[in-house]
mmCIF file of C-alpha atoms in Angstrom:
data_model
loop_
_atom_site.group_PDB
_atom_site.id
_atom_site.type_symbol
_atom_site.label_atom_id
_atom_site.label_comp_id
_atom_site.label_asym_id
_atom_site.label_seq_id
_atom_site.Cartn_x
_atom_site.Cartn_y
_atom_site.Cartn_z
ATOM 1 C CA GLN A 2 36.467 11.393 22.115
ATOM 2 C CA GLN A 3 37.749 7.442 22.058
ATOM 3 C CA GLN A 4 35.056 6.357 19.916
ATOM 4 C CA ARG A 5 35.321 8.553 17.229
ATOM 5 C CA THR A 6 38.676 7.936 17.283
ATOM 6 C CA GLN A 7 37.768 4.220 17.445
ATOM 7 C CA ALA A 8 35.056 4.502 14.535
ATOM 8 C CA LYS A 9 38.041 6.491 12.282
ATOM 9 C CA MET A 10 40.093 3.481 12.844
ATOM 10 C CA ASP A 11 37.274 1.010 12.522
ATOM 11 C CA THR A 12 36.867 2.594 8.827
ATOM 12 C CA MET A 13 39.373 2.404 5.753
ATOM 13 C CA GLU A 14 39.282 2.829 2.359
ATOM 14 C CA VAL A 15 40.706 0.383 0.133
ATOM 15 C CA PRO A 16 41.607 1.305 -3.399
ATOM 16 C CA ASN A 17 39.602 -0.405 -6.220
ATOM 17 C CA TYR A 18 37.514 -1.887 -3.812
ATOM 18 C CA GLY A 19 35.473 0.613 -1.558
ATOM 19 C CA THR A 20 35.446 1.888 1.797
ATOM 20 C CA VAL A 21 36.103 -1.239 4.565
ATOM 21 C CA VAL A 22 34.768 -1.617 8.170
ATOM 22 C CA VAL A 23 35.643 -4.007 10.828
ATOM 23 C CA CYS A 24 32.856 -6.217 12.218
ATOM 24 C CA PRO A 25 32.505 -4.921 16.349
ATOM 25 C CA TYR A 26 31.963 -8.737 17.052
ATOM 26 C CA ASN A 27 34.975 -9.693 15.434
ATOM 27 C CA ASN A 28 38.131 -7.643 14.404
ATOM 28 C CA ALA A 29 38.831 -10.397 12.069
ATOM 29 C CA HIS A 30 35.684 -9.558 9.512
ATOM 30 C CA GLN A 31 36.247 -6.641 7.518
ATOM 31 C CA ILE A 32 33.183 -5.998 5.390
ATOM 32 C CA LEU A 33 32.463 -3.852 2.668
ATOM 33 C CA ALA A 34 30.231 -0.883 4.357
ATOM 34 C CA GLU A 35 27.588 -1.540 1.679
ATOM 35 C CA ARG A 36 26.846 -5.104 3.485
ATOM 36 C CA LEU A 37 27.552 -4.128 7.043
ATOM 37 C CA GLN A 38 23.808 -4.487 8.023
ATOM 38 C CA LYS A 39 23.755 -7.663 6.510
ATOM 39 C CA HIS A 40 26.935 -8.884 7.900
ATOM 40 C CA LEU A 41 26.074 -7.820 11.470
ATOM 41 C CA VAL A 42 22.490 -9.844 11.239
ATOM 42 C CA LYS A 43 24.225 -12.868 10.670
ATOM 43 C CA CYS A 44 27.098 -12.155 13.463
ATOM 44 C CA ARG A 45 25.259 -11.283 16.185
ATOM 45 C CA ARG A 46 23.926 -14.623 15.777
ATOM 46 C CA GLN A 47 26.816 -16.434 17.008
ATOM 47 C CA TYR A 48 27.716 -13.461 19.819
ATOM 48 C CA PRO A 49 23.910 -13.183 21.146
ATOM 49 C CA ASN A 50 24.940 -11.744 24.087
ATOM 50 C CA ALA A 51 28.313 -9.530 23.495
ATOM 51 C CA LYS A 52 26.413 -6.636 22.279
ATOM 52 C CA ILE A 53 23.779 -4.012 22.308
ATOM 53 C CA THR A 54 22.474 -2.150 19.660
ATOM 54 C CA CYS A 55 22.740 1.948 19.181
ATOM 55 C CA PRO A 56 19.032 3.548 19.681
ATOM 56 C CA PHE A 57 20.227 6.195 17.084
ATOM 57 C CA ASN A 58 21.792 3.802 14.362
ATOM 58 C CA ASN A 59 21.317 0.153 13.946
ATOM 59 C CA ALA A 60 24.532 -0.495 12.462
ATOM 60 C CA HIS A 61 26.311 0.454 16.123
ATOM 61 C CA HIS A 62 26.486 -2.407 18.208
ATOM 62 C CA ILE A 63 28.230 -1.591 21.221
ATOM 63 C CA PRO A 64 29.081 -3.463 24.562
ATOM 64 C CA GLU A 65 26.390 -2.997 27.280
ATOM 65 C CA GLN A 66 28.836 -1.252 29.735
ATOM 66 C CA GLU A 67 29.490 1.787 27.028
ATOM 67 C CA LEU A 68 25.857 1.848 25.730
ATOM 68 C CA LYS A 69 25.889 4.750 28.259
ATOM 69 C CA LEU A 70 28.729 7.072 27.166
ATOM 70 C CA HIS A 71 27.903 6.104 23.278
ATOM 71 C CA THR A 72 24.499 7.406 23.812
ATOM 72 C CA LYS A 73 26.078 10.725 24.724
ATOM 73 C CA THR A 74 28.520 11.209 22.223
ATOM 74 C CA CYS A 75 26.688 8.958 19.331
ATOM 75 C CA PRO A 76 27.483 11.372 15.971
ATOM 76 C CA ASP A 77 24.070 9.812 14.821
ATOM 77 C CA ARG A 78 22.461 11.491 17.866
ATOM 78 C CA GLY A 79 22.609 15.224 16.296
ATOM 79 C CA GLN A 80 20.172 13.659 13.536
ATOM 80 C CA MET A 81 17.363 12.192 15.712
ATOM 81 C CA GLU A 82 17.824 15.376 18.032
ATOM 82 C CA SER A 83 16.951 17.886 15.347
ATOM 83 C CA PHE A 84 13.546 15.875 14.471
ATOM 84 C CA LYS A 85 13.023 15.887 17.742
ATOM 85 C CA TYR A 86 13.074 19.569 18.350
ATOM 86 C CA ALA A 87 12.244 21.804 15.916
ATOM 87 C CA ILE A 88 13.983 25.213 16.165
ATOM 88 C CA ALA A 89 12.395 28.428 14.765
ATOM 89 C CA SER A 90 15.048 30.939 13.984
ATOM 90 C CA THR A 91 12.316 34.057 13.802
ATOM 91 C CA PRO A 92 8.777 33.923 15.415
ATOM 92 C CA ALA A 93 5.530 34.109 12.946
ATOM 93 C CA PRO A 94 4.119 38.105 12.226
ATOM 94 C CA PRO A 95 1.076 38.701 13.920
ATOM 95 C CA PRO A 96 -1.946 38.766 11.169
ATOM 96 C CA GLN A 97 -2.892 41.737 9.389
ATOM 97 C CA ALA A 98 -6.176 43.267 9.199
ATOM 98 C CA ALA A 99 -7.598 43.404 5.678
ATOM 99 C CA VAL A 100 -11.020 44.187 3.859
ATOM 100 C CA TYR A 101 -12.248 40.771 2.384
ATOM 101 C CA VAL A 102 -15.278 40.796 0.293
ATOM 102 C CA ARG A 103 -17.637 37.501 0.320
ATOM 103 C CA SER A 104 -19.161 35.721 -2.482
ATOM 104 C CA ASP A 105 -22.419 37.362 -1.692
ATOM 105 C CA GLY A 106 -20.746 40.968 -2.638
ATOM 106 C CA THR A 107 -20.691 42.104 1.162
ATOM 107 C CA THR A 108 -17.260 43.250 2.694
ATOM 108 C CA VAL A 109 -15.520 42.182 6.144
ATOM 109 C CA LEU A 110 -12.637 43.765 8.221
ATOM 110 C CA ALA A 111 -10.741 40.273 9.286
ATOM 111 C CA THR A 112 -7.368 39.361 9.898
ATOM 112 C CA ALA A 113 -7.780 36.197 7.427
ATOM 113 C CA PRO A 114 -10.297 35.584 4.324
ATOM 114 C CA PRO A 115 -13.741 34.728 5.821
ATOM 115 C CA VAL A 116 -14.810 31.039 5.998
ATOM 116 C CA GLU A 117 -17.822 30.215 3.448
ATOM 117 C CA ASP A 118 -20.127 27.765 4.439
ATOM 118 C CA VAL A 119 -20.198 26.393 1.197
ATOM 119 C CA LYS A 120 -19.533 22.509 0.828
ATOM 120 C CA GLN A 121 -16.758 22.287 -1.620
ATOM 121 C CA ASP A 122 -16.926 20.012 -4.547
ATOM 122 C CA ASP A 123 -13.814 18.148 -3.370
ATOM 123 C CA ASP A 124 -15.517 16.882 0.022
ATOM 124 C CA GLU A 125 -15.843 13.311 0.059
ATOM 125 C CA ASN A 126 -18.060 11.028 2.757
ATOM 126 C CA TRP A 127 -17.727 7.438 1.998
ATOM 127 C CA ASP A 128 -20.175 6.873 4.335
ATOM 128 C CA ASP A 129 -23.365 7.842 2.000
ATOM 129 C CA MET A 130 -22.205 6.115 -0.768
ATOM 130 C CA ASP A 131 -25.167 4.866 -2.356
ATOM 131 C CA ALA A 132 -23.120 2.692 -5.380
ATOM 132 C CA PRO A 133 -24.160 -1.027 -6.353
ATOM 133 C CA ALA A 134 -21.697 -3.257 -5.631
ATOM 134 C CA TYR A 135 -19.301 -4.085 -8.829
ATOM 135 C CA ASN A 136 -20.378 -7.288 -10.518
ATOM 136 C CA PRO A 137 -17.726 -8.408 -12.973
ATOM 137 C CA ALA A 138 -19.831 -10.496 -15.086
ATOM 138 C CA LYS A 139 -22.172 -8.270 -15.366
ATOM 139 C CA TYR A 140 -20.010 -5.502 -16.531
ATOM 140 C CA CYS A 141 -18.437 -8.375 -18.989
ATOM 141 C CA ALA A 142 -21.527 -9.131 -20.501
ATOM 142 C CA ASN A 143 -22.478 -5.700 -21.377
ATOM 143 C CA ASN A 144 -19.371 -4.381 -22.670
ATOM 144 C CA LEU A 145 -16.918 -5.422 -25.757
ATOM 145 C CA ILE A 146 -15.270 -7.834 -23.579
ATOM 146 C CA ILE A 147 -13.092 -10.784 -24.907
ATOM 147 C CA ARG A 148 -13.689 -13.407 -22.916
ATOM 148 C CA LYS A 149 -11.986 -16.544 -22.515
ATOM 149 C CA ALA A 150 -13.442 -20.270 -22.228
ATOM 150 C CA THR A 151 -11.777 -22.119 -19.691
ATOM 151 C CA HIS A 152 -12.356 -25.478 -17.862
ATOM 152 C CA LYS A 153 -14.647 -26.776 -20.350
ATOM 153 C CA THR A 154 -15.099 -29.369 -22.905
ATOM 154 C CA ALA A 155 -14.535 -28.675 -26.631
ATOM 155 C CA ALA A 156 -18.385 -28.809 -27.489
ATOM 156 C CA GLU A 157 -18.938 -26.357 -24.790
ATOM 157 C CA LYS A 158 -15.738 -23.969 -25.827
ATOM 158 C CA ARG A 159 -17.594 -24.511 -29.211
ATOM 159 C CA GLN A 160 -21.005 -22.956 -27.945
ATOM 160 C CA PHE A 161 -19.275 -20.469 -25.647
ATOM 161 C CA TYR A 162 -17.360 -18.838 -28.744
ATOM 162 C CA GLU A 163 -20.421 -18.736 -30.837
ATOM 163 C CA ASP A 164 -22.780 -16.904 -28.380
ATOM 164 C CA GLU A 165 -19.699 -14.472 -27.745
ATOM 165 C CA ARG A 166 -19.886 -13.892 -31.399
ATOM 166 C CA VAL A 167 -23.341 -13.163 -31.424
ATOM 167 C CA ARG A 168 -23.202 -11.230 -28.015
ATOM 168 C CA HIS A 169 -20.519 -8.502 -29.700
ATOM 169 C CA GLU A 170 -22.406 -8.165 -33.349
ATOM 170 C CA MET A 171 -25.556 -7.340 -30.553
ATOM 171 C CA LEU A 172 -23.404 -5.107 -28.583
ATOM 172 C CA LYS A 173 -22.055 -3.373 -32.042
ATOM 173 C CA LYS A 174 -25.367 -2.893 -33.145
ATOM 174 C CA GLY A 175 -26.769 -1.361 -30.242
ATOM 175 C CA ASN A 176 -23.753 1.182 -30.125
ATOM 176 C CA ALA A 177 -23.810 2.335 -33.691
#
């Protein structure tokens, strides 16, 4: 109860500025709520052993003596508990028996559709891949890719671009 009222006193709305929060390390520090996390990292360096971080919210820095009480009354504890324990409102209904038709035409009475022993098309097995390794130089040589001559002398560049022009003409004739 005391912490909740203290938390309400530590935050205040400033017109044309936003929500201001008082630093747990130094009451003279008043920070915008959006900048609190960044400020706490800096301020904690100045007061290394003064406070402990709450396990439910990293923005809660509490004196070590009050940690046990805070963990029992922390407002963010409820969010953590809702993830920890799933509550079902009604139990799932039991499965109903029905008649199913298999792919071969036979019928079966079961509580769920029969599982076919047919391999799905979308099944992937990365262990059975016999694909060759990708070679980018080979790919570029066999496709209409514009390549650039780098780190070559002027004469080597002229020869490279002449060879590229011939390569592109040959590839265009092969595709036509």
